[in-house]
Amino acid sequence: MTMRLLWWMCSLTHFVSLVSADSDCIGTWCDTCLPVTIHDAPGVGFDLTPLYGTAVVIYYNGTVVEVAKIPGNPEYLELMARLATSQPVLQSTRNFMHELPSYIVEYLFPSVSSPWRDWWRWMNMKLGRPIKADSVEIISDLLQELKIATEKAISQPLDRVAVSEPGFQSLSPAMVNAALRVLGLRTWLHDSVYYPSRLVEGDAVYAANGYGLCINYRDRFQCADEFANSPAPTVFVVSYHRNLLYTSIMDYATSEAFPYVSRLEAQLVDYELGLDNLLENDQDQTAFWGRLRSQLQILPRESEYTITDILLAGESVTHPRFLASLRESMSEISLGPATAKIQLAIDPTFAAARGAALYARRRQEVPSDCYEKSECEEVRLRERLHTSTPEELR
Ligand SMILES: *[C@@H]1O[C@H](CO)[C@@H](O)[C@H](O)[C@H]1NC(C)=O
């Protein structure tokens, strides 16, 4: 269904391009080949959780490096808590007016360290406006730390990255992309009509666990065809942190990873059931665990389809007590190991960033809006031979 839509968009783009100057449909051949420096570059993925950010690098040779886990500052935690619990008010003018200045500032003064930006903040302070950083700034502060850690790990400047986020409705992909632009980073999401515009944590974790990865990822349409007749999985993603629990239902149309439109169907957020709350409430343990178990059951019970897979994310999800509680609550609603196995093959703390890095690594090899000619592999083979040391690749 999605692919058909994409095909129509493709045809439409093609039609428009016949009228306008140049064609930008994926059905066309590229004029140039991707240079080795881009094609073989490491794929970098960041994950923004409500509490911290993580960075993972996947090299061309397949080596995966978990680069960094950086805690968000208090402003970041507060922002995320607000985004997690508020409903998006897209129609509201007030909200629009509130969000507008941050975008204008970001377009006018694109650098964090620019004197103009400092002046803008100084002005705001003089005018008695809250000097609190806006959402874009708060997010870019954390992204910047991830960027610095990553550049150190790969020993080269970072240019392009895929960022996954929890999928809270009020956290718009535009906000994350604006935060990346502030840092001079380009994104692998929303950069082409043929590829996803958003990478939600659940989708990234799904791919990181090895699900739905096509073999022929160099061809967007063939990649989708590989899963055309696959059963449609329904995935329950459980994210557990020190300060909150959130669960998501991902309803896939086919089992292909990195779907064009995120498959996030429903989400439950509870800021009172984090691991810290548990450890504090010594008295009330039974009540706490009882409530946790029933919260875990809500989305699977309400889901239109039976859960086929249970995936984990977040730094606290492997706490033995939590895992036991999850298993117990799932078997209570007949989702035992036989029906939906709880996956623990990769570190849940880095799972989403790993999925994002995987997506970025694959995209490095594929031009986003044209097909490479077949001789490109040979051109690059020669290019690699002439580059004797890895240092020169940089
Ligand atoms: C893969 O590449 C990275 C970066 O160049 C290097 O550090 C690592 O040792 C390589 N791993 C293998 C198995 O070749």
Tab-separated table of C-alpha atoms and ligand atoms in Angstrom:
chain	number	residue	atom	x	y	z
A	1	MET	CA	0.000	0.000	0.000
A	2	THR	CA	2.704	2.457	1.028
A	3	MET	CA	4.892	1.415	-1.856
A	4	ARG	CA	2.050	2.024	-4.275
A	5	LEU	CA	1.661	5.507	-2.864
A	6	LEU	CA	5.370	6.008	-3.285
A	7	TRP	CA	5.126	4.819	-6.858
A	8	TRP	CA	2.437	7.384	-7.585
A	9	MET	CA	4.534	10.096	-6.025
A	10	CYS	CA	7.396	8.935	-8.145
A	11	SER	CA	5.340	9.151	-11.306
A	12	LEU	CA	4.069	12.543	-10.310
A	13	THR	CA	7.571	13.828	-9.610
A	14	HIS	CA	8.608	12.474	-12.944
A	15	PHE	CA	5.738	14.215	-14.679
A	16	VAL	CA	6.467	17.516	-12.982
A	17	SER	CA	10.134	17.160	-13.773
A	18	LEU	CA	9.356	16.799	-17.480
A	19	VAL	CA	7.790	20.201	-17.249
A	20	SER	CA	10.365	21.776	-14.959
A	21	ALA	CA	14.110	21.706	-15.379
A	22	ASP	CA	15.567	18.569	-13.883
A	23	SER	CA	14.264	15.181	-12.980
A	24	ASP	CA	14.497	14.016	-9.400
A	25	CYS	CA	12.636	10.751	-9.597
A	26	ILE	CA	14.241	7.607	-8.329
A	27	GLY	CA	13.634	6.039	-11.739
A	28	THR	CA	16.457	8.072	-13.211
A	29	TRP	CA	20.155	7.278	-13.400
A	30	CYS	CA	22.692	9.252	-11.439
A	31	ASP	CA	25.205	11.331	-13.355
A	32	THR	CA	27.992	10.549	-10.922
A	33	CYS	CA	29.041	7.729	-8.613
A	34	LEU	CA	29.175	8.121	-4.848
A	35	PRO	CA	32.819	8.605	-3.842
A	36	VAL	CA	34.383	6.032	-1.521
A	37	THR	CA	34.600	8.660	1.219
A	38	ILE	CA	30.798	8.730	1.400
A	39	HIS	CA	29.969	5.177	0.325
A	40	ASP	CA	32.284	3.556	2.887
A	41	ALA	CA	31.842	6.148	5.638
A	42	PRO	CA	30.668	4.968	9.063
A	43	GLY	CA	26.922	5.115	9.659
A	44	VAL	CA	26.091	7.174	12.723
A	45	GLY	CA	22.909	6.847	14.746
A	46	PHE	CA	21.754	8.859	17.749
A	47	ASP	CA	18.853	8.000	20.011
A	48	LEU	CA	17.114	10.583	22.151
A	49	THR	CA	15.386	9.039	25.151
A	50	PRO	CA	13.419	11.083	27.707
A	51	LEU	CA	16.451	10.862	30.022
A	52	TYR	CA	19.663	10.625	27.993
A	53	GLY	CA	21.039	10.338	24.484
A	54	THR	CA	23.101	7.530	22.993
A	55	ALA	CA	25.360	7.322	19.962
A	56	VAL	CA	26.323	4.242	17.961
A	57	VAL	CA	28.664	3.964	14.984
A	58	ILE	CA	28.575	1.131	12.451
A	59	TYR	CA	31.599	0.929	10.201
A	60	TYR	CA	31.632	-0.224	6.586
A	61	ASN	CA	33.232	-3.500	7.687
A	62	GLY	CA	30.265	-4.120	9.999
A	63	THR	CA	31.947	-3.333	13.305
A	64	VAL	CA	29.473	-1.828	15.768
A	65	VAL	CA	30.735	0.628	18.391
A	66	GLU	CA	28.561	1.921	21.208
A	67	VAL	CA	30.133	5.347	21.428
A	68	ALA	CA	28.443	7.272	24.220
A	69	LYS	CA	25.564	7.574	26.616
A	70	ILE	CA	25.098	11.141	27.755
A	71	PRO	CA	22.585	12.207	30.396
A	72	GLY	CA	20.274	15.083	29.512
A	73	ASN	CA	20.532	18.216	31.639
A	74	PRO	CA	17.602	19.222	33.894
A	75	GLU	CA	16.156	21.439	31.123
A	76	TYR	CA	16.169	18.473	28.778
A	77	LEU	CA	14.433	16.165	31.268
A	78	GLU	CA	11.806	18.811	31.894
A	79	LEU	CA	11.246	19.360	28.168
A	80	MET	CA	10.892	15.646	27.495
A	81	ALA	CA	8.473	15.194	30.381
A	82	ARG	CA	6.390	18.031	28.956
A	83	LEU	CA	6.443	16.575	25.430
A	84	ALA	CA	5.638	13.090	26.685
A	85	THR	CA	2.556	14.114	28.583
A	86	SER	CA	1.119	16.905	26.436
A	87	GLN	CA	-1.071	16.506	23.412
A	88	PRO	CA	-0.005	18.251	20.233
A	89	VAL	CA	-2.160	21.333	19.597
A	90	LEU	CA	-1.490	21.853	15.946
A	91	GLN	CA	-4.574	23.925	15.310
A	92	SER	CA	-4.035	26.276	18.187
A	93	THR	CA	-2.820	29.711	17.182
A	94	ARG	CA	-1.341	30.302	20.593
A	95	ASN	CA	0.849	27.260	20.247
A	96	PHE	CA	1.846	28.280	16.766
A	97	MET	CA	2.902	31.719	17.990
A	98	HIS	CA	4.811	30.075	20.793
A	99	GLU	CA	6.748	27.742	18.529
A	100	LEU	CA	7.321	30.235	15.751
A	101	PRO	CA	10.102	32.343	17.325
A	102	SER	CA	12.351	29.342	17.878
A	103	TYR	CA	12.210	28.436	14.193
A	104	ILE	CA	12.811	32.010	13.114
A	105	VAL	CA	15.768	32.300	15.468
A	106	GLU	CA	17.124	29.033	14.190
A	107	TYR	CA	16.890	30.117	10.547
A	108	LEU	CA	18.269	33.593	11.149
A	109	PHE	CA	21.067	32.673	13.528
A	110	PRO	CA	21.931	29.115	12.644
A	111	SER	CA	25.021	28.743	14.801
A	112	VAL	CA	24.865	28.134	18.530
A	113	SER	CA	27.959	30.191	19.154
A	114	SER	CA	27.140	33.054	16.802
A	115	PRO	CA	27.253	36.555	18.268
A	116	TRP	CA	23.786	37.161	16.828
A	117	ARG	CA	22.337	34.335	18.809
A	118	ASP	CA	23.975	35.545	21.982
A	119	TRP	CA	22.626	39.008	21.234
A	120	TRP	CA	19.139	37.563	20.737
A	121	ARG	CA	19.283	35.889	24.113
A	122	TRP	CA	20.668	39.028	25.725
A	123	MET	CA	17.792	41.020	24.169
A	124	ASN	CA	15.243	38.582	25.486
A	125	MET	CA	16.732	38.910	28.923
A	126	LYS	CA	16.587	42.722	28.747
A	127	LEU	CA	12.982	42.579	27.601
A	128	GLY	CA	12.186	40.455	30.618
A	129	ARG	CA	11.269	37.455	28.494
A	130	PRO	CA	12.117	34.071	29.947
A	131	ILE	CA	15.743	33.366	29.115
A	132	LYS	CA	15.059	29.683	29.242
A	133	ALA	CA	16.407	27.993	26.147
A	134	ASP	CA	13.763	26.968	23.621
A	135	SER	CA	13.078	23.337	22.716
A	136	VAL	CA	15.383	23.376	19.700
A	137	GLU	CA	18.281	24.713	21.757
A	138	ILE	CA	17.724	22.230	24.560
A	139	ILE	CA	17.711	19.302	22.158
A	140	SER	CA	20.704	20.600	20.227
A	141	ASP	CA	22.710	20.877	23.468
A	142	LEU	CA	22.445	17.132	24.005
A	143	LEU	CA	22.963	16.371	20.309
A	144	GLN	CA	26.123	18.462	20.393
A	145	GLU	CA	27.618	16.341	23.155
A	146	LEU	CA	26.782	13.207	21.178
A	147	LYS	CA	28.358	14.786	18.104
A	148	ILE	CA	31.596	15.602	19.938
A	149	ALA	CA	31.865	12.080	21.380
A	150	THR	CA	31.204	10.551	17.957
A	151	GLU	CA	33.741	12.711	16.142
A	152	LYS	CA	36.336	11.641	18.670
A	153	ALA	CA	35.464	7.979	18.070
A	154	ILE	CA	35.536	8.135	14.269
A	155	SER	CA	38.408	10.667	14.121
A	156	GLN	CA	36.701	12.747	11.484
A	157	PRO	CA	34.109	15.496	11.353
A	158	LEU	CA	30.554	14.213	11.510
A	159	ASP	CA	28.369	15.332	8.644
A	160	ARG	CA	25.226	13.283	8.609
A	161	VAL	CA	23.272	11.299	11.164
A	162	ALA	CA	19.999	9.436	11.734
A	163	VAL	CA	18.243	10.295	14.989
A	164	SER	CA	15.577	8.154	16.591
A	165	GLU	CA	13.231	9.516	19.252
A	166	PRO	CA	10.516	8.082	21.522
A	167	GLY	CA	7.692	9.008	19.164
A	168	PHE	CA	5.875	11.315	21.575
A	169	GLN	CA	3.274	13.134	19.516
A	170	SER	CA	4.396	16.567	20.680
A	171	LEU	CA	8.037	15.934	19.806
A	172	SER	CA	7.952	16.771	16.119
A	173	PRO	CA	10.626	15.534	13.724
A	174	ALA	CA	10.912	19.179	12.601
A	175	MET	CA	12.127	20.079	16.092
A	176	VAL	CA	14.857	17.440	15.990
A	177	ASN	CA	15.888	18.410	12.479
A	178	ALA	CA	16.068	22.072	13.470
A	179	ALA	CA	18.302	21.077	16.395
A	180	LEU	CA	20.572	19.203	13.977
A	181	ARG	CA	20.757	22.191	11.640
A	182	VAL	CA	21.861	24.375	14.530
A	183	LEU	CA	24.885	22.068	14.811
A	184	GLY	CA	25.502	22.013	11.071
A	185	LEU	CA	24.486	18.347	10.868
A	186	ARG	CA	22.469	16.873	8.035
A	187	THR	CA	19.875	14.202	8.606
A	188	TRP	CA	19.111	10.927	6.865
A	189	LEU	CA	15.437	11.387	7.628
A	190	HIS	CA	13.043	13.565	5.706
A	191	ASP	CA	15.753	14.187	3.122
A	192	SER	CA	14.045	12.432	0.215
A	193	VAL	CA	10.458	11.539	-0.641
A	194	TYR	CA	11.448	7.884	-0.979
A	195	TYR	CA	12.689	7.440	2.544
A	196	PRO	CA	11.076	7.712	5.989
A	197	SER	CA	10.621	11.153	7.458
A	198	ARG	CA	10.752	9.936	11.043
A	199	LEU	CA	12.539	7.187	12.955
A	200	VAL	CA	10.641	6.273	16.075
A	201	GLU	CA	12.418	4.299	18.822
A	202	GLY	CA	10.216	1.244	18.252
A	203	ASP	CA	11.085	1.100	14.545
A	204	ALA	CA	14.795	1.489	15.305
A	205	VAL	CA	14.755	-1.208	18.010
A	206	TYR	CA	12.891	-3.546	15.655
A	207	ALA	CA	15.643	-3.214	13.036
A	208	ALA	CA	18.441	-3.378	15.613
A	209	ASN	CA	17.112	-6.761	16.727
A	210	GLY	CA	17.581	-7.970	13.171
A	211	TYR	CA	13.981	-7.894	12.016
A	212	GLY	CA	12.836	-6.894	8.529
A	213	LEU	CA	16.247	-6.036	7.079
A	214	CYS	CA	16.102	-6.463	3.322
A	215	ILE	CA	19.063	-7.866	1.423
A	216	ASN	CA	18.770	-5.564	-1.551
A	217	TYR	CA	18.728	-2.273	0.339
A	218	ARG	CA	20.326	-0.449	-2.564
A	219	ASP	CA	16.969	-0.522	-4.324
A	220	ARG	CA	14.116	1.033	-2.363
A	221	PHE	CA	11.391	-0.790	-4.292
A	222	GLN	CA	13.035	-4.196	-4.467
A	223	CYS	CA	13.716	-3.918	-0.765
A	224	ALA	CA	9.989	-3.531	-0.129
A	225	ASP	CA	9.207	-6.382	-2.529
A	226	GLU	CA	11.271	-8.776	-0.418
A	227	PHE	CA	8.603	-8.474	2.259
A	228	ALA	CA	5.550	-8.107	0.054
A	229	ASN	CA	4.068	-11.428	1.153
A	230	SER	CA	5.405	-11.545	4.685
A	231	PRO	CA	3.079	-11.775	7.677
A	232	ALA	CA	2.384	-8.448	9.369
A	233	PRO	CA	3.933	-8.411	12.842
A	234	THR	CA	2.538	-6.506	15.807
A	235	VAL	CA	5.352	-5.493	18.100
A	236	PHE	CA	5.118	-4.452	21.744
A	237	VAL	CA	8.054	-2.219	22.694
A	238	VAL	CA	8.717	-1.752	26.388
A	239	SER	CA	10.969	1.160	27.402
A	240	TYR	CA	11.978	1.397	31.023
A	241	HIS	CA	13.946	4.171	32.668
A	242	ARG	CA	14.869	5.481	36.100
A	243	ASN	CA	12.040	7.981	35.979
A	244	LEU	CA	9.424	6.499	33.679
A	245	LEU	CA	7.857	3.602	31.863
A	246	TYR	CA	6.518	3.904	28.363
A	247	THR	CA	5.209	1.226	26.080
A	248	SER	CA	4.358	1.287	22.396
A	249	ILE	CA	2.460	-0.862	19.945
A	250	MET	CA	3.936	-1.020	16.457
A	251	ASP	CA	1.528	-2.352	13.843
A	252	TYR	CA	3.448	-3.292	10.746
A	253	ALA	CA	1.815	-3.643	7.325
A	254	THR	CA	4.624	-5.968	6.222
A	255	SER	CA	7.615	-7.121	8.241
A	256	GLU	CA	9.974	-4.680	6.482
A	257	ALA	CA	12.108	-2.548	8.821
A	258	PHE	CA	12.352	1.232	8.465
A	259	PRO	CA	8.828	1.623	7.093
A	260	TYR	CA	8.034	4.704	5.061
A	261	VAL	CA	5.523	5.811	7.674
A	262	SER	CA	6.247	4.936	11.292
A	263	ARG	CA	4.119	2.088	12.561
A	264	LEU	CA	3.626	3.516	16.021
A	265	GLU	CA	-0.024	2.750	16.755
A	266	ALA	CA	-0.464	3.477	20.441
A	267	GLN	CA	1.655	4.658	23.332
A	268	LEU	CA	1.361	4.697	27.102
A	269	VAL	CA	3.522	6.953	29.274
A	270	ASP	CA	3.755	6.687	33.077
A	271	TYR	CA	6.106	8.948	35.008
A	272	GLU	CA	5.260	7.340	38.339
A	273	LEU	CA	6.492	3.841	37.658
A	274	GLY	CA	10.198	4.439	36.982
A	275	LEU	CA	12.836	2.277	38.649
A	276	ASP	CA	13.751	5.043	41.121
A	277	ASN	CA	10.175	5.135	42.371
A	278	LEU	CA	10.339	1.442	43.000
A	279	LEU	CA	13.564	1.625	44.961
A	280	GLU	CA	12.220	4.518	47.053
A	281	ASN	CA	8.882	2.964	47.904
A	282	ASP	CA	10.042	0.214	50.197
A	283	GLN	CA	6.762	0.112	52.066
A	284	ASP	CA	4.468	-0.068	49.157
A	285	GLN	CA	6.193	-2.670	46.992
A	286	THR	CA	3.203	-4.885	46.410
A	287	ALA	CA	1.043	-2.004	45.264
A	288	PHE	CA	3.835	-0.704	43.013
A	289	TRP	CA	4.403	-4.019	41.249
A	290	GLY	CA	0.705	-4.625	40.922
A	291	ARG	CA	0.275	-1.288	39.234
A	292	LEU	CA	3.279	-1.862	36.994
A	293	ARG	CA	1.922	-5.234	35.879
A	294	SER	CA	-1.462	-3.826	34.993
A	295	GLN	CA	0.054	-0.837	33.139
A	296	LEU	CA	2.154	-3.256	31.072
A	297	GLN	CA	-0.973	-5.144	30.092
A	298	ILE	CA	-3.050	-2.189	28.905
A	299	LEU	CA	-1.745	-1.806	25.349
A	300	PRO	CA	-1.462	-5.528	24.496
A	301	ARG	CA	-5.022	-6.009	25.766
A	302	GLU	CA	-6.338	-3.110	23.695
A	303	SER	CA	-4.369	-4.016	20.580
A	304	GLU	CA	-6.499	-4.961	17.620
A	305	TYR	CA	-3.977	-7.653	16.640
A	306	THR	CA	-2.190	-10.240	18.734
A	307	ILE	CA	1.320	-9.259	19.788
A	308	THR	CA	3.936	-11.255	17.873
A	309	ASP	CA	7.121	-9.813	19.356
A	310	ILE	CA	8.166	-8.064	22.558
A	311	LEU	CA	11.191	-5.778	22.269
A	312	LEU	CA	13.026	-3.899	24.989
A	313	ALA	CA	14.586	-0.454	25.253
A	314	GLY	CA	16.009	1.774	27.977
A	315	GLU	CA	18.725	1.527	30.608
A	316	SER	CA	16.526	0.091	33.389
A	317	VAL	CA	14.671	-2.524	31.380
A	318	THR	CA	17.095	-5.322	32.262
A	319	HIS	CA	16.606	-4.884	36.023
A	320	PRO	CA	15.858	-8.475	37.145
A	321	ARG	CA	12.808	-7.482	39.135
A	322	PHE	CA	11.380	-5.553	36.198
A	323	LEU	CA	12.031	-8.366	33.725
A	324	ALA	CA	10.381	-10.883	36.032
A	325	SER	CA	7.398	-8.594	36.361
A	326	LEU	CA	7.176	-8.140	32.593
A	327	ARG	CA	7.293	-11.892	31.989
A	328	GLU	CA	4.672	-12.497	34.632
A	329	SER	CA	2.310	-9.825	33.354
A	330	MET	CA	2.656	-11.045	29.777
A	331	SER	CA	1.875	-14.651	30.679
A	332	GLU	CA	-1.179	-13.446	32.601
A	333	ILE	CA	-2.595	-12.258	29.289
A	334	SER	CA	-1.426	-15.415	27.473
A	335	LEU	CA	1.623	-13.820	25.879
A	336	GLY	CA	4.053	-16.409	27.167
A	337	PRO	CA	7.458	-17.195	25.651
A	338	ALA	CA	5.807	-19.462	23.092
A	339	THR	CA	3.724	-16.696	21.538
A	340	ALA	CA	5.869	-13.615	21.987
A	341	LYS	CA	9.461	-14.068	23.034
A	342	ILE	CA	11.102	-11.241	24.940
A	343	GLN	CA	14.229	-10.341	22.964
A	344	LEU	CA	17.410	-9.785	24.956
A	345	ALA	CA	20.059	-10.304	22.310
A	346	ILE	CA	21.378	-6.730	22.254
A	347	ASP	CA	21.898	-4.092	24.939
A	348	PRO	CA	18.526	-2.281	25.262
A	349	THR	CA	20.300	0.938	26.290
A	350	PHE	CA	21.872	1.235	22.844
A	351	ALA	CA	19.287	-0.675	20.804
A	352	ALA	CA	17.563	2.316	19.204
A	353	ALA	CA	20.821	4.142	18.395
A	354	ARG	CA	22.068	0.908	16.872
A	355	GLY	CA	18.988	0.717	14.650
A	356	ALA	CA	19.473	4.340	13.638
A	357	ALA	CA	23.150	3.691	12.830
A	358	LEU	CA	22.174	0.672	10.765
A	359	TYR	CA	19.783	2.826	8.789
A	360	ALA	CA	22.447	5.516	8.313
A	361	ARG	CA	25.048	2.934	7.260
A	362	ARG	CA	22.746	1.578	4.582
A	363	ARG	CA	21.841	5.024	3.348
A	364	GLN	CA	25.530	5.995	2.974
A	365	GLU	CA	25.714	3.512	0.110
A	366	VAL	CA	22.660	4.676	-1.795
A	367	PRO	CA	22.044	8.007	-3.522
A	368	SER	CA	18.657	9.198	-2.289
A	369	ASP	CA	17.007	10.209	-5.537
A	370	CYS	CA	18.627	8.326	-8.426
A	371	TYR	CA	20.015	4.907	-9.276
A	372	GLU	CA	23.746	4.474	-9.608
A	373	LYS	CA	24.998	2.991	-12.850
A	374	SER	CA	26.423	-0.498	-12.560
A	375	GLU	CA	29.996	0.617	-13.247
A	376	CYS	CA	30.078	2.585	-9.989
A	377	GLU	CA	31.193	-0.435	-7.956
A	378	GLU	CA	34.181	-0.812	-10.246
A	379	VAL	CA	34.977	2.878	-10.108
A	380	ARG	CA	35.047	2.659	-6.327
A	381	LEU	CA	37.111	-0.514	-6.396
A	382	ARG	CA	39.768	1.377	-8.320
A	383	GLU	CA	39.394	4.357	-6.011
A	384	ARG	CA	40.003	2.128	-2.965
A	385	LEU	CA	43.100	0.590	-4.559
A	386	HIS	CA	44.604	4.007	-5.125
A	387	THR	CA	43.956	5.015	-1.559
A	388	SER	CA	46.691	3.044	0.102
A	389	THR	CA	46.166	3.860	3.783
A	390	PRO	CA	42.915	4.202	5.693
A	391	GLU	CA	44.168	7.630	6.817
A	392	GLU	CA	43.833	8.952	3.288
A	393	LEU	CA	40.199	7.903	3.220
A	394	ARG	CA	39.445	10.572	5.755
B	1	LIG	C1	36.556	-2.147	11.057
B	1	LIG	O1	36.898	-0.790	10.844
B	1	LIG	C2	37.225	-0.050	12.010
B	1	LIG	C3	37.448	1.396	11.609
B	1	LIG	O2	38.243	1.528	10.487
B	1	LIG	C4	38.438	-0.675	12.705
B	1	LIG	O3	38.727	0.025	13.887
B	1	LIG	C5	38.114	-2.137	13.010
B	1	LIG	O4	39.252	-2.750	13.562
B	1	LIG	C6	37.690	-2.876	11.759
B	1	LIG	N1	37.250	-4.217	12.139
B	1	LIG	C7	37.557	-5.299	11.429
B	1	LIG	C8	37.006	-6.578	11.947
B	1	LIG	O5	38.222	-5.261	10.432
